[in-house]
Short mmCIF file of C-alpha atoms in Angstrom, two decimals:
data_model
loop_
_atom_site.label_atom_id
_atom_site.label_comp_id
_atom_site.label_asym_id
_atom_site.label_seq_id
_atom_site.Cartn_x
_atom_site.Cartn_y
_atom_site.Cartn_z
CA MET A 187 128.73 201.97 161.33
CA ASN A 188 129.53 204.99 159.28
CA PHE A 189 126.63 205.44 156.72
CA TYR A 190 129.04 205.75 153.59
CA LYS A 191 131.30 202.78 154.82
CA GLN A 192 127.98 200.49 154.86
CA ALA A 193 127.01 201.91 151.50
CA ALA A 194 130.38 200.96 150.12
CA GLN A 195 130.07 197.58 151.37
CA ILE A 196 126.66 197.12 149.60
CA LEU A 197 128.28 198.50 146.37
CA ASP A 198 130.82 195.83 146.70
CA ARG A 199 128.44 193.01 147.08
CA LEU A 200 126.32 194.26 144.20
CA GLY A 201 129.53 194.23 142.05
CA LYS A 202 129.88 190.93 142.78
CA LYS A 203 126.19 190.01 142.36
CA GLU A 204 125.81 188.78 145.88
CA GLY A 205 121.98 190.21 146.15
CA SER A 206 119.63 192.85 144.84
CA ILE A 207 119.53 196.43 145.66
CA LYS A 208 116.29 196.04 147.68
CA GLY A 209 117.46 193.09 149.18
CA LEU A 210 120.68 194.60 150.48
CA THR A 211 119.04 197.82 151.36
CA LEU A 212 115.34 197.80 152.30
CA GLY A 213 115.71 194.16 153.33
CA ASN A 214 118.86 194.44 155.28
CA ALA A 215 118.33 194.35 159.03
CA GLU A 216 121.84 196.06 159.76
CA VAL A 217 120.64 199.27 157.72
CA THR A 218 119.13 201.72 159.78
CA ASP A 219 118.18 204.36 157.52
CA LYS A 220 116.92 202.13 154.65
CA LYS A 221 115.14 204.78 152.47
CA ARG A 222 118.28 206.96 152.32
CA MET A 223 120.49 203.92 151.64
CA TYR A 224 118.32 202.72 148.92
CA ALA A 225 118.09 206.22 147.39
CA VAL A 226 121.88 206.80 147.45
CA ILE A 227 122.72 203.31 146.12
CA CYS A 228 120.14 203.75 143.20
CA GLU A 229 121.34 207.13 142.33
CA THR A 230 125.15 206.18 142.40
CA LEU A 231 124.46 203.44 140.18
CA LYS A 232 122.31 205.49 137.90
CA HIS A 233 125.26 208.10 137.59
CA ASN A 234 127.97 205.48 137.54
CA THR A 235 129.25 206.12 133.86
CA THR A 236 129.77 209.75 134.57
CA LEU A 237 131.27 209.34 138.14
CA SER A 238 133.53 206.41 136.92
CA LEU A 239 134.76 208.79 134.24
CA VAL A 240 135.49 211.54 136.65
CA LEU A 241 137.45 209.00 139.03
CA GLN A 242 139.48 207.87 136.04
CA GLU A 243 140.47 211.24 134.68
CA SER A 244 140.96 212.96 138.01
CA LYS A 245 143.30 209.84 139.05
CA LEU A 246 141.79 210.26 142.64
CA LEU A 247 142.17 206.76 143.72
CA THR A 248 145.96 207.06 142.82
CA LEU A 249 146.17 210.30 144.78
CA GLU A 250 144.30 208.93 147.72
CA LYS A 251 145.40 205.43 148.55
CA LYS A 252 142.93 204.96 151.35
CA LEU A 253 139.91 205.53 149.29
CA THR A 254 138.23 202.32 147.75
CA ARG A 255 136.57 202.50 144.48
CA SER A 256 133.17 202.11 145.80
CA LEU A 257 133.61 204.73 148.60
CA ALA A 258 134.79 207.17 146.24
CA LEU A 259 131.94 206.71 143.96
CA LEU A 260 129.32 207.44 146.80
CA LEU A 261 131.45 210.47 147.82
CA LEU A 262 131.64 211.84 144.49
CA HIS A 263 127.94 211.44 143.96
CA ASP A 264 126.99 213.46 147.08
CA LEU A 265 129.88 216.02 146.33
CA LEU A 266 128.88 216.52 142.72
CA LEU A 267 125.06 215.84 142.53
CA GLN A 268 123.56 216.73 145.79
CA SER A 269 123.10 220.18 147.06
CA ARG A 270 123.92 219.39 150.66
CA GLY A 271 127.37 217.85 149.58
CA ILE A 272 128.94 214.84 151.61
CA GLN A 273 126.98 214.34 154.75
CA ALA A 274 129.67 213.56 157.09
CA SER A 275 131.96 215.30 159.60
CA ASP A 276 134.60 217.45 158.28
CA ALA A 277 137.07 215.79 160.36
CA TRP A 278 136.54 212.39 158.70
CA PRO A 279 139.80 211.61 156.79
CA MET A 280 137.66 209.99 153.76
CA LYS A 281 135.75 213.24 153.29
CA GLN A 282 139.07 215.25 153.59
CA ALA A 283 140.49 213.04 150.91
CA VAL A 284 137.89 214.02 148.58
CA MET A 285 137.41 217.48 149.52
CA ARG A 286 141.05 218.73 148.92
CA HIS A 287 140.42 217.78 145.00
CA LYS A 288 136.95 219.67 145.05
CA ALA A 289 137.68 222.08 142.23
CA ARG A 290 139.37 219.66 139.99
CA LEU A 291 136.67 216.91 140.47
CA LYS A 292 133.74 219.53 139.73
CA ALA A 293 135.68 220.54 136.58
CA GLU A 294 136.21 216.72 135.38
CA PHE A 295 132.54 216.36 136.08
CA VAL A 296 131.47 219.03 133.65
CA LYS A 297 133.59 217.49 130.95
CA ALA A 298 132.45 213.89 131.70
CA ARG A 299 128.88 214.79 131.45
CA ILE A 300 129.46 216.35 127.91
CA LYS A 301 131.69 213.36 127.02
CA VAL A 302 129.22 210.75 127.60
CA GLY A 303 126.18 212.92 126.97
CA ALA A 304 124.69 212.43 130.10
CA LYS A 305 121.19 213.88 130.90
CA LYS A 306 120.01 215.04 134.51
CA ASP A 307 118.53 211.67 135.45
CA GLY A 308 121.82 209.97 134.91
CA LEU A 309 120.95 208.14 131.42
CA VAL A 310 123.15 208.97 128.62
CA GLU A 311 121.96 210.13 125.28
CA GLY A 312 120.39 207.42 123.18
CA GLU A 313 119.73 205.26 126.13
CA ASP A 314 116.17 205.09 127.14
CA GLU A 315 114.85 203.77 130.46
CA LEU A 316 113.33 200.40 129.86
CA LEU A 317 109.55 200.61 130.45
CA LEU A 318 107.60 197.43 130.62
CA PRO A 319 103.73 197.14 130.86
CA ARG A 320 102.25 196.70 134.31
CA TYR A 321 100.94 193.23 134.16
CA VAL A 322 97.86 192.43 136.74
CA ARG A 323 96.62 188.92 137.09
CA VAL A 324 92.97 189.05 138.10
CA ASN A 325 92.23 186.42 141.05
CA LEU A 326 89.46 184.30 139.48
CA LEU A 327 88.75 182.93 143.02
CA MET A 328 87.29 186.46 143.75
CA MET A 329 86.14 188.31 140.76
CA THR A 330 85.84 187.90 136.90
CA PRO A 331 88.07 189.92 134.67
CA GLN A 332 84.89 191.71 133.31
CA GLN A 333 84.05 192.98 136.79
CA VAL A 334 87.56 194.10 137.29
CA ILE A 335 87.49 195.91 133.98
CA ASP A 336 84.03 197.54 134.93
CA ALA A 337 85.62 198.74 138.05
CA PHE A 338 88.56 200.54 136.27
CA ILE A 339 86.24 201.96 133.87
CA ALA A 340 84.26 203.44 136.76
CA ASP A 341 87.46 204.75 137.98
CA GLY A 342 87.95 206.84 134.93
CA TRP A 343 90.40 204.47 133.14
CA THR A 344 89.87 203.93 129.27
CA PHE A 345 89.60 200.22 128.32
CA LEU A 346 90.96 199.23 124.93
CA SER A 347 89.28 196.48 123.07
CA ALA A 348 92.69 195.37 121.57
CA PRO A 349 96.42 195.68 122.42
CA PRO A 350 98.28 198.60 120.59
CA SER A 351 99.79 197.78 117.33
CA PRO A 352 102.46 197.44 116.69
CA LEU A 353 103.17 195.97 120.28
CA ALA A 354 103.67 198.75 122.95
CA PRO A 355 102.86 199.49 126.44
CA PRO A 356 99.50 200.96 126.90
CA ALA A 357 99.22 204.73 126.99
CA PRO A 358 98.65 206.74 130.07
CA ASN A 359 95.14 205.79 131.77
CA THR A 360 94.42 203.28 129.22
CA PHE A 361 94.38 199.44 129.74
CA HIS A 362 93.58 196.26 127.69
CA ARG A 363 93.18 192.49 128.18
CA ASP A 364 96.01 190.30 127.39
CA GLU A 365 95.69 188.46 124.17
CA HIS A 366 97.22 185.27 125.31
CA LEU A 367 96.07 184.96 128.98
CA ASP A 368 92.51 186.07 129.42
CA PHE A 369 92.92 186.47 133.23
CA MET A 370 95.52 189.09 132.69
CA LEU A 371 95.01 192.69 132.31
CA VAL A 372 97.80 195.08 130.93
CA PHE A 373 98.40 198.77 132.25
CA PRO A 374 100.82 201.37 131.33
CA PRO A 375 104.54 201.27 132.80
CA LYS A 376 104.77 202.50 136.40
CA SER A 377 101.07 202.22 137.05
CA ASP A 378 101.14 202.08 140.91
CA LEU A 379 98.23 199.91 141.97
CA HIS A 380 99.60 198.96 145.61
CA LEU A 381 96.91 201.15 147.20
CA HIS A 382 93.99 200.10 144.99
CA PRO A 383 91.22 198.50 147.03
CA LEU A 384 91.29 195.50 144.66
CA TYR A 385 94.82 194.85 145.26
CA ALA A 386 94.70 195.31 149.08
CA SER A 387 91.78 192.73 148.93
CA GLY A 388 93.57 190.17 146.90
CA VAL A 389 91.56 190.70 143.56
CA LEU A 390 94.59 191.95 141.83
CA ILE A 391 97.84 190.14 141.66
CA LEU A 392 100.98 192.07 140.34
CA GLN A 393 102.90 189.35 138.43
CA ASP A 394 104.76 189.43 135.29
CA LYS A 395 103.20 188.06 132.17
CA ALA A 396 106.13 185.59 131.72
CA SER A 397 105.83 184.19 135.15
CA CYS A 398 102.27 183.19 134.54
CA PHE A 399 103.23 180.86 131.65
CA PRO A 400 104.47 177.93 133.78
CA ALA A 401 101.07 177.45 135.67
CA ALA A 402 99.00 178.22 132.79
CA ILE A 403 100.56 175.37 130.55
CA LEU A 404 100.77 172.78 133.46
CA ALA A 405 96.99 173.39 133.93
CA PRO A 406 96.18 170.78 136.31
CA PRO A 407 92.49 169.65 136.59
CA LYS A 408 90.28 170.70 139.54
CA ASN A 409 90.97 167.82 141.86
CA ALA A 410 94.48 167.08 141.11
CA TYR A 411 97.22 166.67 143.46
CA VAL A 412 99.92 169.02 142.62
CA ILE A 413 103.46 169.96 143.72
CA ASP A 414 105.11 173.32 143.47
CA GLY A 415 108.69 172.17 143.96
CA CYS A 416 110.15 175.70 144.18
CA ALA A 417 107.28 177.79 145.40
CA ALA A 418 107.94 180.88 147.26
CA PRO A 419 107.15 183.82 146.92
CA GLY A 420 103.86 182.08 146.06
CA ASN A 421 102.56 183.78 142.98
CA LYS A 422 102.73 180.90 140.70
CA THR A 423 101.19 178.65 143.59
CA SER A 424 98.13 181.10 143.93
CA GLN A 425 97.75 180.75 140.14
CA LEU A 426 97.63 177.15 140.46
CA ALA A 427 94.98 177.24 143.04
CA MET A 428 93.07 179.61 141.12
CA GLY A 429 93.16 177.50 137.97
CA MET A 430 91.92 174.38 140.25
CA GLY A 431 89.32 176.50 141.62
CA ASN A 432 90.58 175.73 145.25
CA GLY A 433 89.95 172.03 144.48
CA GLY A 434 92.43 169.08 144.83
CA LYS A 435 95.66 169.70 146.87
CA ILE A 436 98.73 171.73 146.33
CA ILE A 437 101.91 170.93 148.10
CA ALA A 438 104.26 174.17 148.08
CA CYS A 439 107.78 173.49 148.91
CA ASP A 440 110.46 175.99 149.90
CA LEU A 441 113.67 175.65 152.04
CA ASP A 442 113.73 179.49 152.80
CA LEU A 443 111.48 179.81 155.81
CA ARG A 444 111.09 183.58 155.38
CA ARG A 445 110.14 183.18 151.85
CA LEU A 446 107.81 180.45 152.67
CA ASN A 447 106.08 182.60 155.34
CA ILE A 448 105.62 185.33 152.46
CA LEU A 449 103.99 182.41 150.33
CA LYS A 450 101.53 181.69 153.24
CA ARG A 451 100.63 185.32 153.74
CA LEU A 452 100.10 185.92 149.82
CA THR A 453 98.16 182.81 149.22
CA THR A 454 95.97 183.57 152.21
CA LYS A 455 95.33 187.03 150.99
CA ALA A 456 94.41 185.50 147.59
CA GLY A 457 91.73 183.27 149.11
CA CYS A 458 93.69 179.98 148.51
CA THR A 459 92.41 177.07 150.56
CA ASN A 460 93.98 174.03 148.98
CA ILE A 461 97.61 174.64 149.73
CA THR A 462 99.99 172.91 152.38
CA ALA A 463 103.33 174.66 152.77
CA LEU A 464 106.15 172.55 153.47
CA ASN A 465 109.66 174.06 154.78
CA THR A 466 111.86 171.49 152.66
CA SER A 467 113.67 170.95 149.60
CA PHE A 468 111.86 169.44 146.71
CA LEU A 469 114.72 167.01 146.30
CA THR A 470 114.21 165.43 149.71
CA LEU A 471 110.66 164.65 149.35
CA ASP A 472 109.73 161.03 149.82
CA THR A 473 107.79 159.80 146.71
CA SER A 474 106.03 156.85 148.45
CA THR A 475 104.06 158.67 151.09
CA PRO A 476 100.41 158.68 150.69
CA ASP A 477 100.13 162.05 149.48
CA HIS A 478 103.03 162.29 147.24
CA SER A 479 102.14 159.09 145.58
CA LYS A 480 98.85 160.74 144.47
CA VAL A 481 100.63 163.69 142.82
CA SER A 482 99.96 163.89 139.08
CA HIS A 483 101.28 167.39 138.19
CA ILE A 484 104.42 169.12 139.21
CA LEU A 485 105.45 172.70 138.63
CA LEU A 486 109.24 173.35 138.76
CA ASP A 487 110.97 176.90 138.57
CA PRO A 488 114.22 176.20 140.05
CA SER A 489 117.15 178.23 140.78
CA CYS A 490 118.54 179.82 137.65
CA SER A 491 120.84 182.53 136.46
CA GLY A 492 118.09 185.08 136.49
CA SER A 493 119.37 186.41 133.26
CA GLY A 494 116.03 187.14 131.84
CA ILE A 495 115.01 189.60 134.58
CA ILE A 496 115.04 193.05 133.35
CA ASN A 497 113.74 195.80 135.27
CA ARG A 498 115.50 199.01 135.47
CA LEU A 499 117.41 198.27 139.01
CA ASP A 500 118.77 194.92 137.47
CA TYR A 501 120.31 196.89 134.42
CA LEU A 502 121.94 199.21 136.83
CA VAL A 503 123.51 196.47 138.99
CA ASP A 504 124.57 194.52 135.81
CA ALA A 505 126.38 197.57 134.24
CA TYR A 506 127.87 198.57 137.61
CA ALA A 507 129.21 194.99 138.02
CA GLU A 508 130.63 194.98 134.54
CA GLU A 509 132.32 198.21 134.75
CA GLN A 510 133.82 197.64 138.17
CA GLU A 511 135.31 194.45 136.82
CA GLN A 512 136.81 195.92 133.94
CA ALA A 513 138.16 198.90 136.03
CA THR A 514 139.73 196.36 138.49
CA ILE A 515 141.41 194.56 135.57
CA LEU A 516 142.71 197.73 133.93
CA GLU A 517 144.06 199.06 137.35
CA THR A 518 145.83 195.45 138.19
CA THR A 519 147.09 194.33 134.88
CA THR A 520 149.48 195.44 132.20
CA THR A 521 148.07 193.04 129.49
CA GLY A 522 144.82 194.87 129.15
CA GLY A 523 143.13 192.13 131.17
CA ALA A 524 142.73 189.51 128.35
CA ALA A 525 143.75 186.63 130.73
CA GLU A 526 141.32 187.87 133.44
CA ARG A 527 138.48 188.17 131.13
CA ALA A 528 138.87 184.69 129.72
CA ALA A 529 138.92 183.46 133.24
CA ALA A 530 135.84 185.48 133.99
CA GLU A 531 134.10 183.84 130.86
CA GLU A 532 135.23 180.34 132.05
CA LYS A 533 133.78 180.95 135.52
CA LYS A 534 130.52 181.99 133.84
CA LYS A 535 130.40 178.72 131.95
CA GLU A 536 131.13 176.60 134.96
CA ARG A 537 128.23 178.42 136.94
CA LEU A 538 125.76 177.90 133.97
CA LYS A 539 127.02 174.16 133.75
CA SER A 540 126.38 173.80 137.62
CA LEU A 541 122.83 175.33 137.39
CA GLY A 542 122.04 173.16 134.36
CA GLU A 543 122.98 170.06 136.43
CA PHE A 544 120.87 171.01 139.27
CA GLN A 545 118.02 171.81 137.18
CA ILE A 546 118.31 168.31 135.31
CA GLU A 547 118.46 166.92 138.95
CA CYS A 548 115.01 168.57 139.88
CA VAL A 549 113.38 167.46 136.88
CA THR A 550 114.53 163.88 137.04
CA LYS A 551 113.32 163.81 140.80
CA ALA A 552 109.74 164.77 139.56
CA MET A 553 109.76 161.80 137.09
CA THR A 554 110.23 159.32 139.86
CA PHE A 555 106.90 160.36 141.51
CA PRO A 556 104.86 157.24 140.63
CA ASN A 557 101.74 158.66 139.27
CA VAL A 558 102.92 162.12 138.04
CA ARG A 559 101.75 162.64 134.41
CA LYS A 560 102.76 166.18 133.75
CA ILE A 561 105.68 168.32 134.63
CA SER A 562 106.26 171.97 133.81
CA TYR A 563 109.94 173.23 133.70
CA SER A 564 110.86 176.66 133.55
CA THR A 565 113.56 179.36 134.24
CA CYS A 566 113.81 183.06 133.90
CA SER A 567 117.16 182.56 132.00
CA ILE A 568 118.01 183.56 128.31
CA TYR A 569 120.74 180.89 128.26
CA ALA A 570 120.56 177.54 126.36
CA GLU A 571 122.61 175.92 128.97
CA GLU A 572 119.56 176.23 131.45
CA ASN A 573 116.99 175.78 128.69
CA GLU A 574 117.35 173.87 125.46
CA HIS A 575 120.45 171.96 126.51
CA VAL A 576 118.49 170.79 129.81
CA VAL A 577 115.52 169.50 127.72
CA THR A 578 117.96 167.84 125.22
CA THR A 579 119.62 166.11 128.34
CA LEU A 580 116.25 165.14 130.03
CA LEU A 581 114.97 163.66 126.68
CA LYS A 582 118.13 161.73 126.26
CA ASN A 583 117.88 159.98 129.52
CA HIS A 584 114.11 159.44 129.74
CA TRP A 585 112.60 159.44 126.23
CA PRO A 586 110.39 157.53 125.36
CA GLN A 587 108.90 157.18 128.85
CA TRP A 588 108.78 160.92 128.79
CA LYS A 589 108.05 163.34 126.04
CA LEU A 590 107.34 166.83 125.46
CA SER A 591 103.87 168.25 125.20
CA PRO A 592 102.97 169.43 121.64
CA ARG A 593 102.74 173.08 120.86
CA SER A 594 98.80 172.48 120.79
CA LYS A 595 99.01 172.10 124.64
CA VAL A 596 101.83 174.64 125.31
CA LEU A 597 100.33 178.15 124.72
CA PRO A 598 99.76 177.45 121.06
CA THR A 599 99.25 181.00 120.12
CA TRP A 600 102.32 182.29 121.50
CA HIS A 601 104.65 183.21 118.59
CA ARG A 602 108.11 182.66 120.34
CA ARG A 603 109.41 179.17 120.63
CA GLY A 604 112.64 177.19 121.43
CA TYR A 605 115.82 177.72 119.38
CA PRO A 606 116.36 174.82 117.01
CA ALA A 607 120.06 175.30 116.87
CA ASP A 608 120.41 174.69 120.66
CA VAL A 609 118.67 171.48 120.55
CA GLY A 610 121.22 168.52 120.56
CA ASP A 611 120.90 165.35 119.19
CA ILE A 612 118.79 162.58 120.80
CA PRO A 613 119.26 158.93 119.68
CA GLY A 614 116.15 157.77 117.94
CA LEU A 615 114.28 161.12 118.21
CA VAL A 616 116.40 163.90 117.02
CA SER A 617 119.22 163.98 114.38
CA THR A 618 118.12 166.50 111.60
CA ASP A 619 117.42 170.11 111.41
CA GLU A 620 113.69 169.14 110.93
CA ASP A 621 113.78 167.03 114.07
CA ARG A 622 115.19 169.82 116.04
CA ALA A 623 112.69 172.34 114.79
CA LYS A 624 109.95 170.08 115.96
CA ILE A 625 111.36 169.96 119.50
CA ALA A 626 111.84 173.64 119.63
CA ASP A 627 108.16 174.08 118.43
CA CYS A 628 107.27 172.57 121.74
CA LEU A 629 109.12 174.94 123.84
CA VAL A 630 108.25 178.39 124.81
CA ARG A 631 110.48 181.29 125.16
CA ALA A 632 109.83 185.03 125.96
CA VAL A 633 112.65 187.51 125.05
CA PRO A 634 113.02 190.20 127.68
CA GLY A 635 112.35 193.87 126.98
CA GLY A 636 111.50 195.77 123.77
CA PRO A 637 111.09 196.89 121.16
CA ASP A 638 112.59 193.66 119.61
CA GLY A 639 111.69 191.75 122.83
CA ASP A 640 108.13 190.58 124.24
CA LEU A 641 107.60 193.52 126.69
CA MET A 642 108.10 191.18 129.60
CA ASN A 643 111.12 189.47 131.33
CA GLY A 644 112.71 186.68 129.66
CA PHE A 645 111.45 183.19 130.35
CA PHE A 646 111.67 179.58 129.18
CA VAL A 647 109.15 176.75 129.56
CA ALA A 648 109.06 173.05 128.70
CA CYS A 649 106.32 170.64 129.64
CA PHE A 650 107.02 166.88 129.94
CA GLU A 651 104.27 164.30 129.67
CA ARG A 652 104.74 160.66 130.86
CA VAL A 653 104.07 158.23 128.08
CA GLY A 654 101.35 155.97 128.64
CA LYS A 655 100.83 152.28 127.29
CA ASN A 656 98.79 153.30 124.37
CA ASP A 657 100.46 156.90 123.81
CA ASN A 658 102.61 157.85 120.85
CA PRO A 659 106.11 158.47 122.18
CA GLY A 660 106.91 161.14 119.47
CA LEU A 661 105.29 164.50 119.14
CA SER A 662 102.13 165.52 117.70
CA PRO A 663 101.47 165.23 114.79
CA LEU A 664 102.78 161.83 114.61
CA TRP A 665 106.61 161.77 114.25
CA LYS A 666 107.65 160.71 110.93
CA GLY A 667 110.87 160.85 108.79
CA PRO A 668 114.05 158.55 108.18
CA SER A 669 115.84 160.04 111.43
CA ILE A 670 114.03 157.65 113.70
CA GLY A 671 113.59 154.63 111.33
CA ALA A 672 110.54 152.38 111.18
CA LYS A 673 107.41 153.66 113.07
CA ARG A 674 107.58 152.78 116.67
CA THR A 675 104.93 150.08 118.02
CA HIS A 676 103.69 150.09 121.55
CA GLU A 677 103.71 146.26 121.70
CA GLY A 678 105.52 145.23 124.88
CA MET A 679 105.43 148.27 126.52
CA GLU A 680 104.53 148.38 130.21
CA ALA A 681 101.78 150.66 131.75
CA ASP A 682 102.92 154.28 132.10
CA GLY A 683 105.03 153.93 129.19
CA ALA A 684 107.75 151.69 130.30
CA THR A 685 110.47 151.34 127.84
CA PRO A 686 110.53 148.04 125.78
CA ALA A 687 113.78 146.11 126.54
CA ALA A 688 114.95 146.39 123.06
CA THR A 689 115.11 150.24 123.41
CA THR A 690 117.02 150.54 126.52
CA THR A 691 120.32 148.77 126.68
CA PRO A 692 121.84 147.25 129.94
CA ALA A 693 124.81 149.80 129.76
CA LYS A 694 122.44 152.72 129.42
CA LYS A 695 120.63 151.57 132.62
CA LYS A 696 123.81 151.31 134.56
CA LYS A 697 124.78 154.71 133.52
CA ASN A 698 121.53 156.15 134.80
CA LYS A 699 121.72 154.53 137.99
CA LYS A 700 125.04 155.89 138.53
CA LYS A 701 123.99 159.42 137.62
CA LYS A 702 121.10 159.21 140.19
CA LYS A 703 123.49 158.52 143.02
CA LYS A 704 125.75 161.38 142.13
CA PRO A 705 125.39 163.95 145.01
CA SER A 706 124.66 167.70 143.82
CA ALA A 707 126.54 170.43 145.33
CA LEU A 708 123.33 172.46 145.00
CA VAL A 709 120.92 170.09 146.69
CA GLY A 710 118.73 172.33 148.81
CA ASP A 711 119.20 175.37 146.88
CA GLY A 712 116.30 175.15 144.72
CA SER A 713 113.89 176.82 147.02
CA GLU A 714 114.12 180.06 145.06
CA ASN A 715 115.64 181.62 141.87
CA GLU A 716 119.08 182.61 142.30
CA HIS A 717 118.51 186.21 141.62
CA GLY A 718 116.14 186.36 144.43
CA ALA A 719 113.35 188.20 142.34
CA SER A 720 109.76 187.87 143.35
CA ASP A 721 107.12 187.27 140.78
CA GLU A 722 105.81 190.65 141.85
CA GLU A 723 107.07 193.48 139.95
#
């Protein structure tokens, strides 16, 4: 296939958000010249603002009907930004379609760069490349953080006794220990540690700080039986094994065999010996098997919108998809595209609703394991539909058998919590702003980026605990206030927090049973985050 035609197809797929840049280029078996394809896609996206303006002002697509927008952008990139020009035969009609307008296109390019204030790297004035620190998890199965610190100091790095204040990425050739996760080290942006001997040997694991939160919050004891329900590519799984000191047993589920094989390779490299990998959907697990009936802790990081993932390539794709959508609207409508934009927004709402329903289904399934005591639920999403709204629905359906772990057990020193305004009413538990604030305080959020963000990817974590016979079904400190009436008693509660007959009406039970029978269109899709991003940066 012609290189440019294949690149145009990849741009079209990126515009529809059907994959990642790396997945559609470097990970695409149909692409033969992978490095060249990856480079031209990235560079075209980087200069998209300027090239799109050239396309618009030159009216090239109107003059040359056979050119598609994606193909035209690629050819413009090579014509205007590459010294070698368009690398195709002069006899190719698509190259001829561009070359006969060469002089005017170059003139429009000069004007476009001035208009948008473009710099040589494609960024525009006032836009800075987003640089996050390089987070490194020390694999405690192999070395201690202090041993790793000493090794980097011996290599000539400068160790900082505390993070920069105000919060910022470390300066070049400096690093420090993370203030919230003691097994994590923080290095300057773009620090390439892939060739470092400690990375090659499995001592260092390149993992975003936010993605370490779920396993750190679940914190299963050494001899626990644990399920990682949406496990691949395996960094959270290996973190669980690290925290358990390779004790107990971890059942790692993933429906994607390719990603499951990556998990096996990475966890073996990390020295994990207590993991059993299953090529299956978490939703299909039989809760009554001997191993599954022993499960006490479950980690769930199911499919989500991926809206919190913010590396530079994701920004390029998002900007490209949005610009191409708007360009299509303006080219195909005479009303300015108001109806089309409304339809696109409605489609987005439906997608988030569908994802939220699937996420609720996953946690509900986890709650059916007979001896599970604790469930960590997380997303790399910024949307309340996948975060606070999911928690609200689960508490509506399962409180007081299940409650949220209090802040004292959920990264208590982390400053950013859930959003009270997005917590809904929960009969008997939440009806006032004070109640909503208490629920939100049990939740963890990370805001993507900086300087107003947390210098990491966006993330959300909630931890559910089964309410035992003698447990308080509210939150800690003891729930007080007129919103729940008289203080609850535990008399009449069965073991493991069964609800008293008076607190669950027959109608509600019937509704819950009906809901459990409702099939999900997304069953089996929870084996990986929808955005396809790895925990590794």
